[in-house]
């Protein structure tokens, strides 16, 4: 199906996993009531965005309560669900920042482990070190669905144009970034990066952010965004808890690429080192 509605659940995240799961489930239903066939949650939607808390909230895929809740929601509503991200623990005890993706029957059809960990020290601004508790993923994620081909990456991954380009060369038509930009880099770079990835690659780009929780240690910037392949903003939120709804028309990907055949004009032999 080339034309469909997408919903982003810009939810407030609190320090209570059960409450976060209930909120996600409620907002997914709200997005579905708004006509969404593809629904997206934000980064670390079941856990406050704090490195030291990731181990405590982490769960394994098999039997994990959050993963089970997501599968049930996808099946119950018959939607494609990009389950934001959660801290995922593997058999060896490594913890990843992972997005789980489900089809309309609730089957897990893909997962992305955040490749670029957010280790930054912006003087007078944001200090964060995901690598204190997280292990990085090591591959791109391209998921073929009944609605189209989704490239999924997480937050800081959006700063790496090579990752987006690789997903697009593999066939991605929509790039989806569950994210949690903060008050320093959010206003400076969030919209710019999402629109840049859209215009670079002539694809839809969706950034799904948490709402601002004024009581949280890490203050999310919000501003979930849907951008089309011409880099037009189709929908954008403020900092509040809300469902952002937009219309995707995948025919526009082909139209823009035909009119401005950027990807055909690439000269990979010149870029290689
Ligand atoms: O790249 C940024 O400025 C924000 C990244 C971030 O918050 C994250 O990766 O979770």
CSV table of C-alpha atoms and ligand atoms in Angstrom, one decimal:
chain,number,residue,atom,x,y,z
A,1,UNK,CA,0.0,0.0,0.0
A,2,UNK,CA,1.6,3.3,-1.0
A,3,UNK,CA,-0.6,5.8,0.8
A,4,UNK,CA,-1.3,5.4,4.5
A,5,UNK,CA,-1.3,7.2,7.9
A,6,UNK,CA,1.5,7.1,10.4
A,7,UNK,CA,1.2,8.0,14.1
A,8,UNK,CA,4.0,8.9,16.5
A,9,UNK,CA,3.4,8.4,20.2
A,10,UNK,CA,5.2,11.3,21.8
A,11,UNK,CA,4.8,10.0,25.3
A,12,UNK,CA,6.1,11.3,28.6
A,13,UNK,CA,8.5,8.7,30.2
A,14,UNK,CA,8.5,8.2,34.0
A,15,UNK,CA,10.5,6.1,36.4
A,16,UNK,CA,8.0,3.3,36.5
A,17,UNK,CA,8.2,0.7,33.8
A,18,UNK,CA,4.6,-0.6,34.2
A,19,UNK,CA,3.3,2.9,33.9
A,20,UNK,CA,5.4,3.5,30.8
A,21,UNK,CA,4.1,0.3,29.2
A,22,UNK,CA,0.5,1.2,30.0
A,23,UNK,CA,1.0,4.7,28.5
A,24,UNK,CA,2.6,3.3,25.4
A,25,UNK,CA,-0.3,0.8,24.9
A,26,UNK,CA,-2.9,3.6,25.5
A,27,UNK,CA,-1.2,6.0,23.0
A,28,UNK,CA,-0.8,3.2,20.4
A,29,UNK,CA,-4.6,2.8,20.6
A,30,UNK,CA,-5.0,6.6,20.2
A,31,UNK,CA,-2.8,6.6,17.1
A,32,UNK,CA,-4.8,3.7,15.6
A,33,UNK,CA,-8.1,5.6,16.3
A,34,UNK,CA,-6.5,8.4,14.3
A,35,UNK,CA,-6.2,6.0,11.3
A,36,UNK,CA,-2.5,5.0,11.7
A,37,UNK,CA,-1.4,1.8,10.0
A,38,UNK,CA,2.3,2.4,11.1
A,39,UNK,CA,2.9,3.5,14.7
A,40,UNK,CA,6.1,4.5,16.3
A,41,UNK,CA,7.3,5.0,19.9
A,42,UNK,CA,10.3,7.0,21.1
A,43,UNK,CA,13.7,5.9,22.3
A,44,UNK,CA,13.9,4.2,25.7
A,45,UNK,CA,10.1,4.6,26.1
A,46,UNK,CA,10.0,2.2,29.1
A,47,UNK,CA,12.9,3.6,31.0
A,48,UNK,CA,14.2,7.1,32.0
A,49,UNK,CA,17.0,8.1,29.7
A,50,UNK,CA,19.8,7.6,32.2
A,51,UNK,CA,22.8,5.3,31.6
A,52,UNK,CA,22.9,3.9,35.1
A,53,UNK,CA,19.2,2.9,35.0
A,54,UNK,CA,19.5,0.9,31.7
A,55,UNK,CA,20.6,-2.4,33.4
A,56,UNK,CA,17.8,-2.2,35.9
A,57,UNK,CA,15.1,-1.8,33.2
A,58,UNK,CA,16.7,-4.2,30.7
A,59,UNK,CA,14.9,-7.3,29.5
A,60,UNK,CA,15.6,-10.2,27.2
A,61,UNK,CA,13.6,-10.7,24.0
A,62,UNK,CA,12.2,-14.0,25.0
A,63,UNK,CA,9.5,-13.5,27.6
A,64,UNK,CA,10.3,-9.8,28.1
A,65,UNK,CA,7.2,-8.0,29.3
A,66,UNK,CA,7.7,-4.9,27.1
A,67,UNK,CA,8.4,-7.0,24.0
A,68,UNK,CA,5.3,-9.1,24.7
A,69,UNK,CA,3.1,-6.0,25.2
A,70,UNK,CA,4.4,-4.6,21.9
A,71,UNK,CA,3.6,-7.8,20.0
A,72,UNK,CA,0.1,-7.9,21.5
A,73,UNK,CA,-0.6,-4.3,20.5
A,74,UNK,CA,0.6,-4.9,16.9
A,75,UNK,CA,-1.6,-8.0,16.6
A,76,UNK,CA,-4.6,-6.5,18.4
A,77,UNK,CA,-4.7,-3.4,16.1
A,78,UNK,CA,-3.3,-5.1,13.0
A,79,UNK,CA,-0.6,-2.5,12.6
A,80,UNK,CA,3.2,-2.2,11.8
A,81,UNK,CA,4.7,-1.2,15.1
A,82,UNK,CA,8.2,0.3,15.5
A,83,UNK,CA,8.6,-0.1,19.3
A,84,UNK,CA,10.8,2.9,19.9
A,85,UNK,CA,13.6,1.4,21.9
A,86,UNK,CA,14.2,-0.3,25.2
A,87,UNK,CA,17.3,-1.6,27.1
A,88,UNK,CA,17.7,-5.2,25.8
A,89,UNK,CA,19.9,-7.8,27.6
A,90,UNK,CA,21.4,-10.7,25.6
A,91,UNK,CA,22.4,-14.1,26.9
A,92,UNK,CA,25.9,-12.9,27.7
A,93,UNK,CA,24.6,-10.0,29.8
A,94,UNK,CA,25.4,-7.3,27.3
A,95,UNK,CA,22.9,-4.5,27.2
A,96,UNK,CA,21.8,-2.8,23.9
A,97,UNK,CA,19.6,0.1,23.1
A,98,UNK,CA,17.3,-1.8,20.8
A,99,UNK,CA,14.2,-1.1,18.7
A,100,UNK,CA,11.9,-4.1,18.1
A,101,UNK,CA,9.7,-4.0,15.0
A,102,UNK,CA,6.4,-6.0,14.6
A,103,UNK,CA,4.1,-6.8,11.7
A,104,UNK,CA,0.3,-6.8,11.7
A,105,UNK,CA,0.1,-10.3,13.2
A,106,UNK,CA,2.4,-9.3,16.1
A,107,UNK,CA,5.4,-11.2,14.7
A,108,UNK,CA,8.8,-9.7,15.4
A,109,UNK,CA,10.1,-8.9,11.9
A,110,UNK,CA,13.3,-7.0,12.8
A,111,UNK,CA,15.3,-5.2,15.5
A,112,UNK,CA,17.9,-2.5,15.5
A,113,UNK,CA,20.6,-2.2,18.1
A,114,UNK,CA,21.8,1.4,18.3
A,115,UNK,CA,25.1,1.5,16.4
A,116,UNK,CA,26.6,4.8,17.5
A,117,UNK,CA,26.5,5.3,21.2
A,118,UNK,CA,25.9,8.8,22.6
A,119,UNK,CA,29.2,9.6,24.4
A,120,UNK,CA,29.5,13.3,24.5
A,121,UNK,CA,30.7,16.1,26.7
A,122,UNK,CA,29.3,19.4,25.6
A,123,UNK,CA,30.8,22.1,27.9
A,124,UNK,CA,28.1,23.8,29.9
A,125,UNK,CA,25.6,21.5,28.2
A,126,UNK,CA,24.9,17.8,27.8
A,127,UNK,CA,27.2,15.2,29.3
A,128,UNK,CA,26.2,11.6,28.5
A,129,UNK,CA,28.0,8.3,28.3
A,130,UNK,CA,25.9,5.5,27.0
A,131,UNK,CA,28.9,3.2,26.7
A,132,UNK,CA,29.1,3.1,30.5
A,133,UNK,CA,26.3,0.5,30.4
A,134,UNK,CA,25.5,-0.2,26.8
A,135,UNK,CA,27.2,-2.2,24.0
A,136,UNK,CA,26.9,-0.9,20.4
A,137,UNK,CA,25.1,-2.8,17.7
A,138,UNK,CA,27.0,-3.6,14.5
A,139,UNK,CA,24.6,-3.7,11.6
A,140,UNK,CA,22.1,-1.6,9.7
A,141,UNK,CA,18.4,-2.5,9.9
A,142,UNK,CA,16.2,-2.7,6.9
A,143,UNK,CA,12.7,-4.2,7.4
A,144,UNK,CA,10.4,-5.1,4.5
A,145,UNK,CA,6.8,-4.6,5.5
A,146,UNK,CA,3.4,-4.6,3.7
A,147,UNK,CA,3.5,-0.8,3.9
A,148,UNK,CA,7.0,-0.3,2.4
A,149,UNK,CA,10.7,-0.8,3.3
A,150,UNK,CA,11.6,0.8,6.6
A,151,UNK,CA,15.2,1.7,7.6
A,152,UNK,CA,15.3,1.9,11.4
A,153,UNK,CA,18.1,3.5,13.4
A,154,UNK,CA,18.2,5.2,16.8
A,155,UNK,CA,18.8,8.9,17.8
A,156,UNK,CA,22.5,9.6,17.7
A,157,UNK,CA,22.6,7.3,14.6
A,158,UNK,CA,20.9,10.1,12.7
A,159,UNK,CA,24.1,12.1,12.8
A,160,UNK,CA,25.8,9.6,10.5
A,161,UNK,CA,24.8,10.1,6.9
A,162,UNK,CA,26.6,7.0,5.8
A,163,UNK,CA,24.3,4.8,7.9
A,164,UNK,CA,21.2,6.4,6.3
A,165,UNK,CA,22.7,6.2,2.8
A,166,UNK,CA,23.5,2.5,3.3
A,167,UNK,CA,19.9,1.8,4.4
A,168,UNK,CA,18.6,3.7,1.4
A,169,UNK,CA,20.9,1.8,-1.0
A,170,UNK,CA,19.5,-1.4,0.5
A,171,UNK,CA,16.0,-0.1,-0.4
A,172,UNK,CA,14.6,1.9,2.5
A,173,UNK,CA,11.8,4.3,1.5
A,174,UNK,CA,11.1,5.6,5.1
A,175,UNK,CA,13.9,6.2,7.6
A,176,UNK,CA,12.6,5.9,11.2
A,177,UNK,CA,14.5,7.3,14.2
A,178,UNK,CA,13.2,6.7,17.7
A,179,UNK,CA,15.1,9.3,19.5
A,180,UNK,CA,15.5,11.5,22.7
A,181,UNK,CA,17.4,14.7,21.8
A,182,UNK,CA,17.9,17.0,24.8
A,183,UNK,CA,17.6,20.7,25.4
A,184,UNK,CA,21.0,21.6,24.0
A,185,UNK,CA,21.4,19.8,20.7
A,186,UNK,CA,17.6,19.5,20.2
A,187,UNK,CA,17.0,23.1,19.2
A,188,UNK,CA,20.3,23.3,17.3
A,189,UNK,CA,20.3,20.1,15.3
A,190,UNK,CA,17.2,17.9,15.5
A,191,UNK,CA,15.1,19.3,12.7
A,192,UNK,CA,18.2,20.1,10.6
A,193,UNK,CA,19.4,16.5,10.8
A,194,UNK,CA,16.1,14.9,10.0
A,195,UNK,CA,15.5,17.2,7.0
A,196,UNK,CA,19.0,16.7,5.8
A,197,UNK,CA,18.7,12.9,5.8
A,198,UNK,CA,15.4,13.3,3.9
A,199,UNK,CA,16.9,15.6,1.2
A,200,UNK,CA,20.1,13.6,1.0
A,201,UNK,CA,18.3,10.4,0.3
A,202,UNK,CA,14.9,11.5,-1.1
A,203,UNK,CA,13.0,9.4,1.5
A,204,UNK,CA,10.4,10.0,4.2
A,205,UNK,CA,12.1,10.6,7.6
A,206,UNK,CA,10.3,10.2,10.9
A,207,UNK,CA,11.8,11.2,14.3
A,208,UNK,CA,9.9,9.9,17.3
A,209,UNK,CA,10.7,11.7,20.6
A,210,UNK,CA,9.5,11.5,24.2
A,211,UNK,CA,7.5,14.4,25.6
A,212,UNK,CA,9.2,16.7,28.0
A,213,UNK,CA,9.0,15.4,31.6
A,214,UNK,CA,9.9,18.5,33.7
A,215,UNK,CA,10.7,16.2,36.7
A,216,UNK,CA,13.1,14.0,34.8
A,217,UNK,CA,16.9,14.3,35.1
A,218,UNK,CA,17.3,14.2,31.3
A,219,UNK,CA,14.9,16.8,29.7
A,220,UNK,CA,13.6,15.5,26.3
A,221,UNK,CA,13.3,18.1,23.6
A,222,UNK,CA,10.1,16.5,22.1
A,223,UNK,CA,9.3,17.9,18.6
A,224,UNK,CA,8.5,14.6,16.9
A,225,UNK,CA,8.6,15.2,13.2
A,226,UNK,CA,7.5,13.8,9.9
A,227,UNK,CA,9.5,15.0,6.8
A,228,UNK,CA,8.7,14.1,3.2
A,229,UNK,CA,11.3,13.3,0.4
A,230,UNK,CA,11.4,17.0,-0.6
A,231,UNK,CA,12.3,17.8,3.0
A,232,UNK,CA,8.9,19.4,3.7
A,233,UNK,CA,7.7,19.1,7.3
A,234,UNK,CA,4.4,17.3,7.2
A,235,UNK,CA,3.8,17.3,11.0
A,236,UNK,CA,5.6,18.4,14.1
A,237,UNK,CA,4.9,18.4,17.8
A,238,UNK,CA,5.8,20.8,20.6
A,239,UNK,CA,7.2,19.4,23.9
A,240,UNK,CA,3.8,18.1,25.1
A,241,UNK,CA,2.5,14.5,25.3
A,242,UNK,CA,0.6,14.0,22.0
A,243,UNK,CA,0.1,11.7,19.1
A,244,UNK,CA,1.5,13.2,15.9
A,245,UNK,CA,-0.3,12.0,12.8
A,246,UNK,CA,0.8,12.3,9.2
A,247,UNK,CA,0.1,10.9,5.7
A,248,UNK,CA,2.8,9.0,3.8
A,249,UNK,CA,2.5,8.7,0.0
A,250,UNK,CA,5.3,6.5,-1.2
A,251,UNK,CA,4.7,7.6,-4.8
A,252,UNK,CA,6.4,10.9,-3.9
A,253,UNK,CA,9.7,9.0,-3.3
A,254,UNK,CA,9.6,7.9,-7.0
A,255,UNK,CA,8.4,11.3,-8.2
A,256,UNK,CA,11.2,13.3,-6.5
A,257,UNK,CA,13.8,10.8,-7.6
A,258,UNK,CA,12.7,11.0,-11.2
A,259,UNK,CA,12.7,14.8,-11.2
A,260,UNK,CA,16.0,15.1,-9.4
A,261,UNK,CA,17.9,11.9,-10.0
A,262,UNK,CA,20.4,12.4,-7.2
A,263,UNK,CA,21.0,8.8,-6.4
A,264,UNK,CA,21.7,7.9,-10.0
A,265,UNK,CA,24.3,10.7,-10.2
A,266,UNK,CA,26.4,9.3,-7.3
A,267,UNK,CA,30.1,8.5,-8.2
A,268,UNK,CA,31.0,5.9,-5.5
A,269,UNK,CA,34.4,5.2,-7.1
A,270,UNK,CA,35.4,8.8,-6.3
A,271,UNK,CA,34.3,8.6,-2.6
A,272,UNK,CA,36.0,5.3,-1.8
A,273,UNK,CA,39.2,5.4,0.3
B,1,LIG,O1,22.8,13.5,18.9
B,1,LIG,C1,22.3,14.2,19.8
B,1,LIG,O2,22.4,15.4,19.9
B,1,LIG,C2,21.4,13.5,20.8
B,1,LIG,C3,21.6,12.1,20.8
B,1,LIG,C4,20.8,11.4,21.9
B,1,LIG,O3,20.2,12.0,22.7
B,1,LIG,C5,20.8,9.9,21.9
B,1,LIG,O4,21.5,9.3,21.1
B,1,LIG,O5,20.0,9.4,22.7
